[in-house]
mmCIF file of C-alpha atoms in Angstrom:
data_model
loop_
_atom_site.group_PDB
_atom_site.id
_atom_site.type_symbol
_atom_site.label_atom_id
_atom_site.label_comp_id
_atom_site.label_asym_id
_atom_site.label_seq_id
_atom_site.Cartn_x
_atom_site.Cartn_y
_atom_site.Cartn_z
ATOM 1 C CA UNK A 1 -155.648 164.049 -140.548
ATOM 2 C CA UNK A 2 -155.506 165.458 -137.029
ATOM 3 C CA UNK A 3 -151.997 166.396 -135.706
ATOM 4 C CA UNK A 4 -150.545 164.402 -132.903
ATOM 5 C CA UNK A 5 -150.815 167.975 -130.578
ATOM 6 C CA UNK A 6 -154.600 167.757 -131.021
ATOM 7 C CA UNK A 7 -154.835 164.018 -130.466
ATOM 8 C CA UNK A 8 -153.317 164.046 -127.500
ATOM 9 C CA UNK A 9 -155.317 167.102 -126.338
ATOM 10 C CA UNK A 10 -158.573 165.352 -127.207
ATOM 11 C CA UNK A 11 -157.525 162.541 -125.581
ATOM 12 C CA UNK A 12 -156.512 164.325 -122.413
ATOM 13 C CA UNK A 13 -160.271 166.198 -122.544
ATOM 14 C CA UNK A 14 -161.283 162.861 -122.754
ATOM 15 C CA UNK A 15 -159.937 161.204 -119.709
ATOM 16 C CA UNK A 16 -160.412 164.351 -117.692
ATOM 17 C CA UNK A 17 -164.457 164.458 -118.484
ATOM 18 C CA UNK A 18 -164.044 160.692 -117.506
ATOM 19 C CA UNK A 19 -162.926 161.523 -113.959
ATOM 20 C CA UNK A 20 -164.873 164.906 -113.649
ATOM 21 C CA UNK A 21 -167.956 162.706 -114.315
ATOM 22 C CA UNK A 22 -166.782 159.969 -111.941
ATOM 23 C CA UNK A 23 -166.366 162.433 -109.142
ATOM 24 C CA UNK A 24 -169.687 164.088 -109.691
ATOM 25 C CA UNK A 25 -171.543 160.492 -109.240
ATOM 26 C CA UNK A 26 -169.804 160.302 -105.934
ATOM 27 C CA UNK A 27 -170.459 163.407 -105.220
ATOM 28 C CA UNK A 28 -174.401 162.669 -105.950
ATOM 29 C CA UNK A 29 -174.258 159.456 -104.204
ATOM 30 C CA UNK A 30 -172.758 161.012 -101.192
ATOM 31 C CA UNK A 31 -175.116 163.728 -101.276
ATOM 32 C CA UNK A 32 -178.407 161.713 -101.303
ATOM 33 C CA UNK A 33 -176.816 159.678 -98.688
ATOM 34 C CA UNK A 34 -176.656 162.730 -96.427
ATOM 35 C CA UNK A 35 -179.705 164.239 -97.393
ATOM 36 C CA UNK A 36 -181.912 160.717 -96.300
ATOM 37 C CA UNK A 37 -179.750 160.591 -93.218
ATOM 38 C CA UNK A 38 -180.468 164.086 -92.149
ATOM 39 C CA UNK A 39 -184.283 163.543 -92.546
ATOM 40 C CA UNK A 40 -183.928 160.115 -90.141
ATOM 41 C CA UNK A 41 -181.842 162.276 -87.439
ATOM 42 C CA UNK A 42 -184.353 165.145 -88.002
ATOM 43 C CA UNK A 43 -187.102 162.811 -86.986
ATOM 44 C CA UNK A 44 -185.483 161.565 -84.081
ATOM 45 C CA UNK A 45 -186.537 164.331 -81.970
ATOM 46 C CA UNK A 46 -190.449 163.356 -82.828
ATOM 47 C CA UNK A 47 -189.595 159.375 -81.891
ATOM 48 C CA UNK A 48 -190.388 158.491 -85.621
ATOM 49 C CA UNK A 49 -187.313 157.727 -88.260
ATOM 50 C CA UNK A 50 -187.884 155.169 -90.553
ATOM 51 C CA UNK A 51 -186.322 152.392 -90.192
ATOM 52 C CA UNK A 52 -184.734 153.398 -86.961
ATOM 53 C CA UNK A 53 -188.388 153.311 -85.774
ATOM 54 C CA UNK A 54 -188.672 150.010 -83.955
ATOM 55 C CA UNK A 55 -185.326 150.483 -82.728
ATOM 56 C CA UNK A 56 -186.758 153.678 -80.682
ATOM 57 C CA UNK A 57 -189.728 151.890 -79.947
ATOM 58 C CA UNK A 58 -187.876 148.976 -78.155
ATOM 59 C CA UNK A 59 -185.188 151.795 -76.675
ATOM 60 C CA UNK A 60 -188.165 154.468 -75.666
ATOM 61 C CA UNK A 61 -185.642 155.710 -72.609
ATOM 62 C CA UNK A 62 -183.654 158.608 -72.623
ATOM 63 C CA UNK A 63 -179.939 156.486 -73.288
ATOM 64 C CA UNK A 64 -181.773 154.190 -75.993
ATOM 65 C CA UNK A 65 -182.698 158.062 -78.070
ATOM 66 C CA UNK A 66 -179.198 158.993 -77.171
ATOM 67 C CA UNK A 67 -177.425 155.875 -78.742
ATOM 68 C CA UNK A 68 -179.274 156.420 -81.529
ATOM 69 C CA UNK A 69 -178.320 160.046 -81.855
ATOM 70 C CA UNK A 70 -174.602 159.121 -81.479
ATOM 71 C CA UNK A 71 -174.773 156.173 -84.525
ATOM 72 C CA UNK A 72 -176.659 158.677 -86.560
ATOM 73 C CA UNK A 73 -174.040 161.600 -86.178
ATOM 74 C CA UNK A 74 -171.142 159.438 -86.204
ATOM 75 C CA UNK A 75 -172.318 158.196 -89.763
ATOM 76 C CA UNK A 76 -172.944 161.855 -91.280
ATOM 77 C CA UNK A 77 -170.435 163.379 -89.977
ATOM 78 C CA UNK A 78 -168.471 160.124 -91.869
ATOM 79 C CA UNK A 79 -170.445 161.330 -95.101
ATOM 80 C CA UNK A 80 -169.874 165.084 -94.809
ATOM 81 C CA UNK A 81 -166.282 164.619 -94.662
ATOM 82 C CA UNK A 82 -166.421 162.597 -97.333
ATOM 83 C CA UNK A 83 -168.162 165.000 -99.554
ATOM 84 C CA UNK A 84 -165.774 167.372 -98.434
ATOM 85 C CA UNK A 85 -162.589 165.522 -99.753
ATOM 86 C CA UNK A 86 -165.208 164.970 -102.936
ATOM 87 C CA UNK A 87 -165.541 167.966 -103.453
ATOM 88 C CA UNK A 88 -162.073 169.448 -103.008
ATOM 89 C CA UNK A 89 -160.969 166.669 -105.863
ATOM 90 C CA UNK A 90 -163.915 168.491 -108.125
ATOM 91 C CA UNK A 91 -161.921 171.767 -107.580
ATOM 92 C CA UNK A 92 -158.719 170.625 -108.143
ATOM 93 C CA UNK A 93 -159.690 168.650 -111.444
ATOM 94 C CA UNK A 94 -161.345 172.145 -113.124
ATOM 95 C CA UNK A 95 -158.318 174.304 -111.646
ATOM 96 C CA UNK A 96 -155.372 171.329 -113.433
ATOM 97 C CA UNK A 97 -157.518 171.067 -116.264
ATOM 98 C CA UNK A 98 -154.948 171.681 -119.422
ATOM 99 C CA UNK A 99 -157.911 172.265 -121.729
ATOM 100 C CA UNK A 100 -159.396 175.382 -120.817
ATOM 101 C CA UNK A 101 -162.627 176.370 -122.583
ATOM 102 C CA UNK A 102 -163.870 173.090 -121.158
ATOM 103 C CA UNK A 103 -163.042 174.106 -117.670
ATOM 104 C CA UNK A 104 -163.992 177.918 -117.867
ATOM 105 C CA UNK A 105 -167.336 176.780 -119.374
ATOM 106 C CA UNK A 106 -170.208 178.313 -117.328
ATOM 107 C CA UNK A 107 -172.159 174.883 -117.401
ATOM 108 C CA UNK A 108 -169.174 173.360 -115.733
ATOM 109 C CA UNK A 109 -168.419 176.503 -113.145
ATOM 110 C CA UNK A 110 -172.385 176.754 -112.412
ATOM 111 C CA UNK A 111 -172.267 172.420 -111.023
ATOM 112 C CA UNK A 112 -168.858 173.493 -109.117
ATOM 113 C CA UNK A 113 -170.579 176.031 -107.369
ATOM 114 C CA UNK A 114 -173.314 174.113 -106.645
ATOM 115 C CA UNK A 115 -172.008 171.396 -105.062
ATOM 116 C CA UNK A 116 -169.854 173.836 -103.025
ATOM 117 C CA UNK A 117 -173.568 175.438 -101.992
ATOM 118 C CA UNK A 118 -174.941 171.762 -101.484
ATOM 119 C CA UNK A 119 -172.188 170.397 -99.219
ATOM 120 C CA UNK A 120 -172.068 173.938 -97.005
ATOM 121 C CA UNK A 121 -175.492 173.357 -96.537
ATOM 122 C CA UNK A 122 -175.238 170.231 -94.822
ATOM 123 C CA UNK A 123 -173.237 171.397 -92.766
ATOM 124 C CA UNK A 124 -174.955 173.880 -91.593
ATOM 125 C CA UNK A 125 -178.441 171.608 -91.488
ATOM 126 C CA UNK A 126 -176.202 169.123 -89.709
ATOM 127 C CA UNK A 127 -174.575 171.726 -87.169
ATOM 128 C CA UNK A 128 -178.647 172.883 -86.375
ATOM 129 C CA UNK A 129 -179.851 169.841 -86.310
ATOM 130 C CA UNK A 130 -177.241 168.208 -83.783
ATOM 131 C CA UNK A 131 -177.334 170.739 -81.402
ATOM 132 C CA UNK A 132 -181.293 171.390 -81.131
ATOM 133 C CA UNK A 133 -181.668 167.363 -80.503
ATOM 134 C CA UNK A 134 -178.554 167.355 -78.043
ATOM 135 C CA UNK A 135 -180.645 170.047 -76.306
ATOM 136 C CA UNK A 136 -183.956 167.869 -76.130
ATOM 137 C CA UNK A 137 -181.914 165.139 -75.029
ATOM 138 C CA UNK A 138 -180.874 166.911 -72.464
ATOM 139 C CA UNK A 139 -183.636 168.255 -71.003
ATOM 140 C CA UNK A 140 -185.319 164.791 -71.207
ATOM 141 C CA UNK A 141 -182.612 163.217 -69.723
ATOM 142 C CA UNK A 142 -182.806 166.052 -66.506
ATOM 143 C CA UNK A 143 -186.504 165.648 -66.230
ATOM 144 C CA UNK A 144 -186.390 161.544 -66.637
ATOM 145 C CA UNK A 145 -184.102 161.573 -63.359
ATOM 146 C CA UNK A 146 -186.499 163.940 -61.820
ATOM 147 C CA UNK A 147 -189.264 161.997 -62.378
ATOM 148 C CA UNK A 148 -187.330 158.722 -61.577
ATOM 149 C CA UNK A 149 -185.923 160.814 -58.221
ATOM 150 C CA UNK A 150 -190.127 161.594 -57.686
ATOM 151 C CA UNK A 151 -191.081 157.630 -58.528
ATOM 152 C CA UNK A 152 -188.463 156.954 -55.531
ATOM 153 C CA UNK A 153 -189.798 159.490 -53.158
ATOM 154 C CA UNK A 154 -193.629 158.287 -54.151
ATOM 155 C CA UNK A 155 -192.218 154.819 -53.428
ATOM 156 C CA UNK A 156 -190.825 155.406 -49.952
ATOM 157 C CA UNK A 157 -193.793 157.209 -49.305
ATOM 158 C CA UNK A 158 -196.073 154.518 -49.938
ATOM 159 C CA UNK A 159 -193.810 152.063 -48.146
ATOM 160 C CA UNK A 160 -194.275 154.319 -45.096
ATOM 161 C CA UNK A 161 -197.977 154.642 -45.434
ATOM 162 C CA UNK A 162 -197.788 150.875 -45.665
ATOM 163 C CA UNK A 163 -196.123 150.640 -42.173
ATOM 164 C CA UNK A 164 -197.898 152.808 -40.346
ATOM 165 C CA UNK A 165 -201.348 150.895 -41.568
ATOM 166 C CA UNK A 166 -199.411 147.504 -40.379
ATOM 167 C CA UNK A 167 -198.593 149.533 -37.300
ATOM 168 C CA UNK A 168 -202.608 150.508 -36.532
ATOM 169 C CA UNK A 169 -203.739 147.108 -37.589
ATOM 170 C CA UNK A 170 -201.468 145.483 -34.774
ATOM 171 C CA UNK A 171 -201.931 148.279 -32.582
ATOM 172 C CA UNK A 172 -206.351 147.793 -33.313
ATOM 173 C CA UNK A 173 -205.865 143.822 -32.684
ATOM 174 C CA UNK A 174 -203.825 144.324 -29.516
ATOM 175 C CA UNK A 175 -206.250 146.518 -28.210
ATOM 176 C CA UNK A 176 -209.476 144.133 -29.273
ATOM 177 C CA UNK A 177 -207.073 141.207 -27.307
ATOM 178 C CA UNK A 178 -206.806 143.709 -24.633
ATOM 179 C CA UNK A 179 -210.573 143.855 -24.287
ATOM 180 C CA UNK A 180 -211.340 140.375 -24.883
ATOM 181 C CA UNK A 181 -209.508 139.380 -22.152
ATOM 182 C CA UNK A 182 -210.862 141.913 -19.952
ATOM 183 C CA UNK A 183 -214.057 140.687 -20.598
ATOM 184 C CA UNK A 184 -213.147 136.697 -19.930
ATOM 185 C CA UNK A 185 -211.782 138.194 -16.900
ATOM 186 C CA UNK A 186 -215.007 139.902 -15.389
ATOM 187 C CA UNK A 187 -217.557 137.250 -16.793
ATOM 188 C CA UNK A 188 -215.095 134.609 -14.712
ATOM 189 C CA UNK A 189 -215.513 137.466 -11.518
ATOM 190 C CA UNK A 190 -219.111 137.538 -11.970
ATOM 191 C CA UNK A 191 -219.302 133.636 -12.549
ATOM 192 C CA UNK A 192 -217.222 133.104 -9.149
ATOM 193 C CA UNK A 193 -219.611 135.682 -7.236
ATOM 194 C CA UNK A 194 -222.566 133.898 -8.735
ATOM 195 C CA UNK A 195 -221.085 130.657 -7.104
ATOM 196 C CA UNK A 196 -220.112 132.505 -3.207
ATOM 197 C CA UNK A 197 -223.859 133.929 -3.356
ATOM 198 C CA UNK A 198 -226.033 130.393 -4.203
ATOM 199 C CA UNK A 199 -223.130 128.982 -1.653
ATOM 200 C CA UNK A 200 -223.861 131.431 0.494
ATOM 201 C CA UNK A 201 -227.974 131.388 -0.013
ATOM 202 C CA UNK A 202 -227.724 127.461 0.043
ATOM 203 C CA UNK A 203 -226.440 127.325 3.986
ATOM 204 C CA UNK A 204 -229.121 129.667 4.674
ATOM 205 C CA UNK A 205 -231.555 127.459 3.628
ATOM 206 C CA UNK A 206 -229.961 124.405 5.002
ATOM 207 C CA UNK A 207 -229.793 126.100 8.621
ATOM 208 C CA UNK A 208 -233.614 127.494 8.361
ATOM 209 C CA UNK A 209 -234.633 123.575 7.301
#
C-alpha cells in the first residue's frame, strides 16, 4: 500500500501535468492564431488576404489599406502578448514544479524551449513585417497625393483650355457678326447707288423725250 508521502506526490504530479498540458493548448491555440494572422497581414502588401479580401477591394485607397493594417496589428500584437504571459506561466510551472525528474526531463525542457523559439519568432516576423508594410504605405500614400495634386493641376488645365476655346469661339462669331454686317451695310450702299443712278438715268430720258 502506497504511503501517504507518495500519494500526495503523485497526486501533485498529477494536477501539475493537468495545468502544464492546459497551458500548452493555449499556448498552441495562440500560436496558430498568430501564425494565420501574420500570413493575412503579410498579404496585405500584395492587396490579397483572405478574407480581408473584399474588404480591400471595396477600400482600394491608400486610408482603406491603412485601416486595415491598424485592425490587423492591433489584433497580433493582442495575441503576442498573450503568448507572452503564456508562456512565462509555462516557465514558472517547470521552475515550481516539486517533482523534479518530471520537470528536468529533456522531453519537457526540449517543448519549453521551443515555444520560447516559437513566440521570439513572431516577434521578430511581426516587427519585419510591420515596418516593411508601414513603409509601402507610406510611399503610396506620398505618391497617391502626388498624383491626386497632378489630377488637380490636369484639371485646371483643362478648365483653362476650355476657356480659352469658349473665348475663340465668341471671339470667331463676333468677328463673322462683324462681317455680316459689313456686308448688309455695302449691299444697302450699292442698292441706294443703284436707285440715285436709274433716278438719275430716268430724268435724262424724260428731258431727251
Amino acid at each position: 500500500m502506497k504511503s501517504t508521502k507518495k500519494l500526495k506526490s503523485d497526486f501533485a504530479l498529477k494536477i501539475m501535468v493537468e495545468i502544464w498540458d492546459d497551458l500548452r493548448r493555449r499556448a498552441r491555440t495562440l500560436e496558430n492564431q498568430i501564425d494565420v494572422k501574420l500570413v493575412i497581414l503579410n498579404k496585405l502588401a500584395s492587396g490579397t488576404s483572405g478574407r480581408y479580401e473584399s474588404l480591400l477591394n471595396d477600400k482600394a485607397t491608400v486610408s482603406g489599406k491603412q485601416e486595415l493594417f491598424d485592425s490587423l496589428s492591433a489584433e497580433i500584437e493582442s495575441m503576442i502578448a498573450k503568448l507572452t504571459q503564456m508562456t512565462e506561466y509555462i516557465v514558472k510551472c517547470q521552475a515550481n514544479s516539486r517533482t523534479g525528474a518530471w520537470a528536468s526531463s529533456p522531453a519537457l525542457q526540449h517543448t519549453l524551449k521551443r515555444h520560447r523559439e516559437i513566440l521570439r519568432d513572431y516577434c521578430t516576423e511581426y516587427n519585419r513585417s510591420h515596418d516593411n508594410i508601414r513603409n509601402q504605405l507610406q510611399r503610396e500614400s506620398l505618391l497617391s497625393g502626388s498624383s491626386n495634386e497632378s489630377s488637380y493641376l490636369n484639371n485646371r488645365a483643362k478648365a483653362s483650355d476650355i476657356y480659352l476655346k469658349e473665348n475663340e469661339h465668341i471671339s470667331s462669331c463676333d468677328r463673322l457678326l462683324d462681317e455680316q454686317i459689313s456686308i448688309a451695310i455695302s449691299a444697302k450702299e450699292h442698292i441706294h447707288n443703284q436707285r440715285v443712278s436709274l433716278r438719275d438715268i430716268s430724268k435724262k430720258m424724260s428731258t431727251l423725250a
